[in-house]
XYZ file of C-alpha atoms in Angstrom:
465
model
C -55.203 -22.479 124.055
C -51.560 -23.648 125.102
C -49.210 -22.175 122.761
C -46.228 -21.882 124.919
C -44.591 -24.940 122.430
C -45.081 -25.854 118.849
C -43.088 -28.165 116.214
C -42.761 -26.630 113.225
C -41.281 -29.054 110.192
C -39.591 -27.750 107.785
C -37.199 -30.700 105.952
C -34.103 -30.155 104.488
C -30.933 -32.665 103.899
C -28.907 -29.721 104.994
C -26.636 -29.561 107.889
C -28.558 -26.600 109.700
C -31.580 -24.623 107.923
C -29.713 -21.200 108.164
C -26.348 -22.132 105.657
C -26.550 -20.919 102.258
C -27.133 -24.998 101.022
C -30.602 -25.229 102.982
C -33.514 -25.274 100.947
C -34.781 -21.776 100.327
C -37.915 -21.926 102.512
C -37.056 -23.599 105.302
C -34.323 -20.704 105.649
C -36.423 -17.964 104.810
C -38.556 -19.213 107.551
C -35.857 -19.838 110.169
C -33.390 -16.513 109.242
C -37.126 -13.982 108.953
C -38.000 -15.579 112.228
C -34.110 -14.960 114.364
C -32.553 -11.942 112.150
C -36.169 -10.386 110.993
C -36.073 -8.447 108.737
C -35.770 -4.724 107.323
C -39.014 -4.810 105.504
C -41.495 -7.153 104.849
C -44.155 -7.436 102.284
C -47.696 -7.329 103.400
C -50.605 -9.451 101.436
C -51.619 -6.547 99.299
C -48.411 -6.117 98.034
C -47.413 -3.063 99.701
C -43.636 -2.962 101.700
C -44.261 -2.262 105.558
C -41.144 -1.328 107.742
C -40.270 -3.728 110.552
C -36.573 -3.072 111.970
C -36.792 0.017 109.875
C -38.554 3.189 111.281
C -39.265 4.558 107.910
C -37.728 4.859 104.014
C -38.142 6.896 101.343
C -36.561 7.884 97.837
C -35.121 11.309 97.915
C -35.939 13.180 94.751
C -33.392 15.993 95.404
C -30.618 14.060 96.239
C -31.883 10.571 94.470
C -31.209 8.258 96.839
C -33.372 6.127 99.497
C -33.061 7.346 103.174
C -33.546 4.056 105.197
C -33.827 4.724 108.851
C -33.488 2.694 111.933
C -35.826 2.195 114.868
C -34.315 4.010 117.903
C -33.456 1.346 120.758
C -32.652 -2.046 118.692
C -30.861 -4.832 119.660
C -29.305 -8.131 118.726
C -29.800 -11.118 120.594
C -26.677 -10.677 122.304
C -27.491 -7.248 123.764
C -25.259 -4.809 121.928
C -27.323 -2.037 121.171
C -27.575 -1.760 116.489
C -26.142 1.171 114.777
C -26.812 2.660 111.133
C -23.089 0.661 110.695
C -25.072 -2.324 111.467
C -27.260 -1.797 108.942
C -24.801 -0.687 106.281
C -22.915 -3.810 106.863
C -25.816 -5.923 106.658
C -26.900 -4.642 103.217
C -23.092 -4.788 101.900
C -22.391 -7.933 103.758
C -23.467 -10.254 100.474
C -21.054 -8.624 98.168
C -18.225 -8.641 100.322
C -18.352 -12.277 101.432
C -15.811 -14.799 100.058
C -18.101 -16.408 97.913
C -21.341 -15.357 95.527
C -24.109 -15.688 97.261
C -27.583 -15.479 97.475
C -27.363 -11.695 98.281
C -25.000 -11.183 95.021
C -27.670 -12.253 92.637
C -30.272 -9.728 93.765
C -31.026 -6.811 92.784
C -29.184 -4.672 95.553
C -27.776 -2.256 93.217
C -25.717 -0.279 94.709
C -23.467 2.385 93.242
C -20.048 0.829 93.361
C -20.985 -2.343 94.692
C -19.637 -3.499 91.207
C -16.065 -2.818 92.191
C -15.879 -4.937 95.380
C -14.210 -8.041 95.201
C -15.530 -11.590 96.605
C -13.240 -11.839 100.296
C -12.574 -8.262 100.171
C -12.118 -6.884 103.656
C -15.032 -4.998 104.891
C -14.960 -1.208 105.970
C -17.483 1.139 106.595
C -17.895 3.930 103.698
C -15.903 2.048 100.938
C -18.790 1.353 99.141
C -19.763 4.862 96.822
C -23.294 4.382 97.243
C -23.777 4.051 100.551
C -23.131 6.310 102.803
C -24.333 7.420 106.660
C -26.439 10.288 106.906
C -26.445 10.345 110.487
C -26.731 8.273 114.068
C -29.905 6.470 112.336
C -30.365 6.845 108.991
C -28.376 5.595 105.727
C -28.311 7.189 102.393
C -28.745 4.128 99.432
C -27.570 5.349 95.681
C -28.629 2.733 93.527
C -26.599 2.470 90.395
C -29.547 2.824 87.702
C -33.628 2.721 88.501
C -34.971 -0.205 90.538
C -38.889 -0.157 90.865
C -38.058 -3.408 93.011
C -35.293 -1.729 95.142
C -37.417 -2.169 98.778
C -38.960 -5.436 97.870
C -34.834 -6.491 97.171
C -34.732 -5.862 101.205
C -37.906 -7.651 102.009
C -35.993 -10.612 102.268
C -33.590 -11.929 104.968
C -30.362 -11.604 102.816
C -30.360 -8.128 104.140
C -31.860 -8.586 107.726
C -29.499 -6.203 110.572
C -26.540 -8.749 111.680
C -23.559 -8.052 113.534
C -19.989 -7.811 111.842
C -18.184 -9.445 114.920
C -20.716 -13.242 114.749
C -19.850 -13.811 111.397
C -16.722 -15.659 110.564
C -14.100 -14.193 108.163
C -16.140 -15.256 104.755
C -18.577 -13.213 106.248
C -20.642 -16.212 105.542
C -20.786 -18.531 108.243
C -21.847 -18.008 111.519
C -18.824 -18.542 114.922
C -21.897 -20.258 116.372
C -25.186 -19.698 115.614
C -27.322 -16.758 113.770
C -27.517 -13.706 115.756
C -30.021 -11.208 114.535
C -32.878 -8.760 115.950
C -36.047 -11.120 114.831
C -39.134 -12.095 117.321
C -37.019 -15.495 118.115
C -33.444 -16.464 119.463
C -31.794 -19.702 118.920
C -31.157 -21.091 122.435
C -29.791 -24.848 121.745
C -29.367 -27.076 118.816
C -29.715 -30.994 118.692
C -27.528 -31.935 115.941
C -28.862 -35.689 116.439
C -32.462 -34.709 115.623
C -31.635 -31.892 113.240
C -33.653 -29.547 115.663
C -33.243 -26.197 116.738
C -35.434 -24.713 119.782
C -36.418 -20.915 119.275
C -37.311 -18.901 121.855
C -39.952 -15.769 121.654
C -37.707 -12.758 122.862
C -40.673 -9.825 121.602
C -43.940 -10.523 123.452
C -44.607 -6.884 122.750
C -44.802 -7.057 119.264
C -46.144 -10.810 119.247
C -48.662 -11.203 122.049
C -49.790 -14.428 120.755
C -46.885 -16.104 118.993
C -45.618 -19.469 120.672
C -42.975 -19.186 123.650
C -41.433 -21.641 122.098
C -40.807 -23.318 118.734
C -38.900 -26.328 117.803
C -37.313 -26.053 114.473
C -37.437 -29.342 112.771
C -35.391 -30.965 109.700
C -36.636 -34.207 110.074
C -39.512 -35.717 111.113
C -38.969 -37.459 114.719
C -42.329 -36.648 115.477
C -46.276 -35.358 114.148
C -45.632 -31.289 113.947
C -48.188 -28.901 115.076
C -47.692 -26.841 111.786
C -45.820 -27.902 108.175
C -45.546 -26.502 104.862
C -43.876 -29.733 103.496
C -45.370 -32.808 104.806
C -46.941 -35.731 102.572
C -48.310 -37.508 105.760
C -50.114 -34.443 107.346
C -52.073 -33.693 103.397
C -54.027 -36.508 104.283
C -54.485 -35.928 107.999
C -57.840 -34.632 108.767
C -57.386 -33.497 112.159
C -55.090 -30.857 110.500
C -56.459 -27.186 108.808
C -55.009 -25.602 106.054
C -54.522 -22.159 104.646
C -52.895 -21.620 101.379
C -50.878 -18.261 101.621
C -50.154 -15.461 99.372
C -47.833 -16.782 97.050
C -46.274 -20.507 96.111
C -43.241 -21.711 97.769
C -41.025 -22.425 95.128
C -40.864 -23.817 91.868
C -38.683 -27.348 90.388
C -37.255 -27.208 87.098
C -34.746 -28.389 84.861
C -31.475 -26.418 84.942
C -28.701 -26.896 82.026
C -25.038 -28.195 82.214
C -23.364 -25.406 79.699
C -20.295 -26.645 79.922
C -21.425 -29.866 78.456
C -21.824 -30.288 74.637
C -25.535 -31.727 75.390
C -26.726 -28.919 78.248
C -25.362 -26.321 75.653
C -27.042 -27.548 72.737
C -30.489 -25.755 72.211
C -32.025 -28.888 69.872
C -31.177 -30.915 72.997
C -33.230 -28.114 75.725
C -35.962 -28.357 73.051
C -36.447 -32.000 72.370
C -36.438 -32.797 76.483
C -39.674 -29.500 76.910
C -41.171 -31.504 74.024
C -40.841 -34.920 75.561
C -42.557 -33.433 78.937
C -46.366 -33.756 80.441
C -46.167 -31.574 83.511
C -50.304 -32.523 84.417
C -49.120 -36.258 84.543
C -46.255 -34.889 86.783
C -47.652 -33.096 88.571
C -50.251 -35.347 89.742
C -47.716 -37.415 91.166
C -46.131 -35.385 93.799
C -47.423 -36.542 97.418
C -48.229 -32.720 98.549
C -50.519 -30.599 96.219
C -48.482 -28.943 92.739
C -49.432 -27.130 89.908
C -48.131 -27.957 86.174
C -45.993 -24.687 85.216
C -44.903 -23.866 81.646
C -42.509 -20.771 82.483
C -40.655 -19.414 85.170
C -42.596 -16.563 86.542
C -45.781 -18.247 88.714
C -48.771 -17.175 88.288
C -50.100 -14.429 89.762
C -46.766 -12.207 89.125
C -45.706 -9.507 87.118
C -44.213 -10.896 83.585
C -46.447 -13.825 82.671
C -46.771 -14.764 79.385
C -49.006 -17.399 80.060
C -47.548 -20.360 78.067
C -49.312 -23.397 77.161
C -47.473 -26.520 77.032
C -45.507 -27.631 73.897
C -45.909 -31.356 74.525
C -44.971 -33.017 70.899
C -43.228 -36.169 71.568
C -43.247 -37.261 67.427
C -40.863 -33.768 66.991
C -39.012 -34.868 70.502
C -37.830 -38.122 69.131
C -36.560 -36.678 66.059
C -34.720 -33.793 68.177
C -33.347 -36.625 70.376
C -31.974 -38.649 67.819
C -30.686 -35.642 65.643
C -28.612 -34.448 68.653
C -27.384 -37.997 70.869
C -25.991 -40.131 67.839
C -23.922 -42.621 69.307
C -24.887 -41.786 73.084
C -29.085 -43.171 72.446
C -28.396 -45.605 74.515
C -26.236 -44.157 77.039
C -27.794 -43.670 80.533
C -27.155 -40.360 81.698
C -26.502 -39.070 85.419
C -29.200 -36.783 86.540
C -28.596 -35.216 89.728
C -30.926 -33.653 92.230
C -31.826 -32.140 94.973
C -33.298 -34.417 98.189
C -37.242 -34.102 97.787
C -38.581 -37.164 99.266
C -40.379 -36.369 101.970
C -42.865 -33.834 100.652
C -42.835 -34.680 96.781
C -42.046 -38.235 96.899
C -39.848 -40.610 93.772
C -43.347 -41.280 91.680
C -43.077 -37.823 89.526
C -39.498 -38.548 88.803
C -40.203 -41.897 87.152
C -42.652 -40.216 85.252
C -40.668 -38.174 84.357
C -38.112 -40.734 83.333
C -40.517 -42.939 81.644
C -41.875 -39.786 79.279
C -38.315 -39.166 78.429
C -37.345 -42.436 77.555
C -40.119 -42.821 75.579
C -38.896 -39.610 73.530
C -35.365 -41.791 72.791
C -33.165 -40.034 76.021
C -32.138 -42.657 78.557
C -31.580 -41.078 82.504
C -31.065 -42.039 85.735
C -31.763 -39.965 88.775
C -28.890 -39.438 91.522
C -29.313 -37.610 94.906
C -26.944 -34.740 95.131
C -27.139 -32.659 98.079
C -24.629 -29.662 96.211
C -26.285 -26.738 95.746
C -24.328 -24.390 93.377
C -21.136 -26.341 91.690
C -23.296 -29.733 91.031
C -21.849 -30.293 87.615
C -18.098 -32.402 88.942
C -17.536 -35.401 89.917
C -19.580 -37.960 89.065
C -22.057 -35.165 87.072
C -18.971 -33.405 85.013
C -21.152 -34.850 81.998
C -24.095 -34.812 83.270
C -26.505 -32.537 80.710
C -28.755 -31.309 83.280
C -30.366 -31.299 86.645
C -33.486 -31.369 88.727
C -33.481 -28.731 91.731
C -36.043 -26.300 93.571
C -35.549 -22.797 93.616
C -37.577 -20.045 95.490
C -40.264 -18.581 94.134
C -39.913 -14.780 93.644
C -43.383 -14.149 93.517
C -42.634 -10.256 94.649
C -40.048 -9.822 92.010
C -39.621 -11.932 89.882
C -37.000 -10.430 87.602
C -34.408 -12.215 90.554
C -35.694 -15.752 89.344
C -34.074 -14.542 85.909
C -30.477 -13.065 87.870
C -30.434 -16.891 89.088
C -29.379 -17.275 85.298
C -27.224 -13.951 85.263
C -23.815 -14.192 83.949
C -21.162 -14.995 86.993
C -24.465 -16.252 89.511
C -22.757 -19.030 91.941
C -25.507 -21.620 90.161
C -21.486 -22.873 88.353
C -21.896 -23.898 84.886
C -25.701 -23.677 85.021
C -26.358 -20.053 83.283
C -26.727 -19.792 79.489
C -23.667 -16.931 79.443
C -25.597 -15.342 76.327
C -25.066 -11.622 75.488
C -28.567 -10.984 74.759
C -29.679 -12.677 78.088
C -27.213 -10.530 80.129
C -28.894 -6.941 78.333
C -32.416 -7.963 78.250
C -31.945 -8.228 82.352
C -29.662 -5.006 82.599
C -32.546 -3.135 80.419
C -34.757 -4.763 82.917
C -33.126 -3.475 85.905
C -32.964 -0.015 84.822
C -37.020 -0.046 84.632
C -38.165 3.416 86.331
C -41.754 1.646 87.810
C -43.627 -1.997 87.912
C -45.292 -1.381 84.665
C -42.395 -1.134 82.595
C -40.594 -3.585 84.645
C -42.999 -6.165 83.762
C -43.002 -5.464 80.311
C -39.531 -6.610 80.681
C -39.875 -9.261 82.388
C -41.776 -10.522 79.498
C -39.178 -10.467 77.704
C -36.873 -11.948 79.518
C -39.140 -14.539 79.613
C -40.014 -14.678 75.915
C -36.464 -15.618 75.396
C -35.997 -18.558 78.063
C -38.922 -19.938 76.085
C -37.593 -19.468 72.692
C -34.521 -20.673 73.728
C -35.732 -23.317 76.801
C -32.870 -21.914 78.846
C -33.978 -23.746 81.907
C -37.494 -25.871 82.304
C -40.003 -25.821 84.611
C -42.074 -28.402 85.633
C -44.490 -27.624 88.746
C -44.990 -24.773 91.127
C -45.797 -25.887 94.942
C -47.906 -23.822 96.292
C -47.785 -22.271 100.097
C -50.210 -24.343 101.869
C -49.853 -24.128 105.745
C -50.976 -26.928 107.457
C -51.836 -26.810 110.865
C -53.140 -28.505 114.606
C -56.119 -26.400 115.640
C -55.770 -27.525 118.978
C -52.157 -25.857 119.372
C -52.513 -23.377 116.826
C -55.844 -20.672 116.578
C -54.679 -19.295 113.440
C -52.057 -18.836 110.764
């Protein structure tokens, strides 16, 4: 079977699929597959090392001892040190912006004092500190039951100090990690990016080479997101562990609407998700909370479709504005979801007495200026955290980069502290549940489907996934 080249498709309307405005899967993929990772999550659950040699909580001293493979390196050669990987699991907080990496659940002992832009130095930080050539000490400010799966993820994968620019954000050229795969040449035309397989130890049968696609120029050999390759037949699938993300609803706060919980409530009531769902081009499932099914902290809602209450809600809350049409933007989901669902979606809302129009927006965090200053809400994707997914909740936590699109509620901002101080899974999901409880009670942000991770594939290039 030749599989010295495959296309893999991965769309997203951003300008590469590694920046922090990509959409969350396509740079998982591409950043597990050219930084790799730390740890890594295998399909019972259980965290494996990878880059690491080994990890372990220290009951004496109560911290975790991570500890490096002997003989690393990045792409560029230099040998990795244990100040490579403190860096790399500091970097987040000391970028110039929130990130990602800030709204996990890294939490570190003193990580609470850096400052966004602050200049990096080894041992600043109280809880982390070298134990010698290969192994790091990790003093996590309270209990985290979720601590390693936190590093399963490629926020945290080894990275050199000197690639990164001075936000400690962007890459000088491209990303330089220690993964399987190294970025050898970009075709900013085509949105495509050419990996080559550096570790044919470790990957004996992984492609020589793999071209990254954001668009589709031509039929991939193996998709997660493709509404012409569903109804291929010459293509397998496999559905994987866990879905892909979820898309929901999230609320302008700083607008008088967004803020207003009669206004949250009458646009949940207004809502069939089946009839939504079933109008997405790739395969989605309805979803009535935020944790996917499957994961710890589901309450198992049923839908609270009541358009009769909706309409009164509606017209309670808009007064003069029930005829207004209001700006709605969202994130670029065309090619794998289609515009269908969102005129449903349109059409059920309407019909409940609230008037929208859906506009493209390709800003990730600060959405709500501009044109959307007013607008009351938006429609985005946002990963799945099937392995935790108390950091689906952070995405809501007081001072997350989401701007203007977190409730800022007291009792929001303890129920996830008290959550984060869980001392194992159990009680964490117990939490979670609550947490959970209250977006319900309170329809702090809505869902509307889950897609699950569905990998679809050319048998003739590719044996098996």
């Amino acid at each position: 079977m030749d599989t010295n080249e495959i296309v893999f498709y991965s769309p997203t309307k951003a300008e590469n699929p590694w920046i922090e405005n990509a959409a969350a899967d396509t740079r998982y993929t591409f950043n597990t597959a050219v930084l790799g990772l730390l740890v890594y999550m295998d399909s019972s659950f259980n965290i494996k090392p990878i880059t690491l040699k080994s990890f372990h909580w220290d009951y004496k001293n109560n911290y975790y001892v991570l500890t490096l493979k002997e003989d690393i390196y990045f792409t560029t050669g230099r040998k990795v040190t244990v100040e490579d990987l403190e860096f790399s699991i500091l970097r987040p907080f000391f970028a110039a912006t929130r990130n990602e990496g800030t709204m996990q659940l890294v939490n570190v002992k003193g990580s609470e004092k850096i400052k966004p832009g602050q200049v990096y130095k080894s041992g600043i930080v109280e809880g982390v500190k070298i134990i010698d050539a290969h192994s790091l000490a990790v003093t996590p400010s309270s209990p985290n039951p979720s601590f390693m799966y936190t590093l399963a993820r490629s926020n945290y994968s080894l990275v050199p100090i000197e690639e990164f620019e001075k936000d400690l954000l962007n890459w000088k050229k491209w990303p330089i990690g220690v993964g399987p795969y190294k970025m050898t040449n970009e075709d900013k035309l085509k949105h495509q990016y050419s990996l080559e397989l550096i570790d044919t130890q470790n990957y004996p049968d992984a492609p020589q080479k793999i071209i990254f696609a954001q668009e589709r120029n031509s039929k991939p050999d193996i998709t997660l997101k493709d509404a012409l390759i569903v109804n291929d037949s010459s293509f397998l699938h496999k559905e994987l562990t866990s879905p892909i993300y979820i898309r929901i609803f999230v609320f302008n706060y700083s607008s008088k609407l967004g803020n207003n919980p009669d206004f949250r409530k009458a646009i949940n009531l207004a809502l069939q998700r089946k009839h939504i769902s079933k109008a997405t081009l790739i395969t989605t499932n309805p979803l009535n909370e935020i944790v996917t099914k499957g994961a710890i902290g589901r309450l198992n809602i049923e839908e609270d479709y009541n358009r009769i209450e909706s309409k009164k809600l509606f017209q309670k809350v808009l007064g003069e504005q029930k005829n207004k049409i209001f700006k709605i933007p969202y994130t670029p989901d065309l090619e794998y979801l289609g515009s269908k669902y969102k005129d449903i979606i349109t059409n059920q809302l309407e019909e409940a007495g609230l008037k929208i129009e859906f506009i493209k927006s390709d800003i990730l965090w600060d959405t709500f200026q501009g044109d959307f200053l007013d607008s009351p809400f938006r429609l985005m994707g946002k990963g799945a955290d099937f392995y935790d997914p108390l950091l689906t909740f952070t995405f809501f936590k007081r001072g997350s980069p989401l701007i203007n699109g977190y409730p800022n509620d007291d009792n929001l901002e303890k129920l996830i502290e008290e959550a984060k101080e869980s001392p194992n899974r159990d009680v964490l999901g117990k939490s979670i549940e609550k947490i959970s409880q209250f977006f319900y009670e309170n329809n702090s942000a809505i869902t509307l489907f889950e897609i699950p991770a569905i990998a679809y594939y050319d048998p003739k290039k590719i044996e098996s996934v």
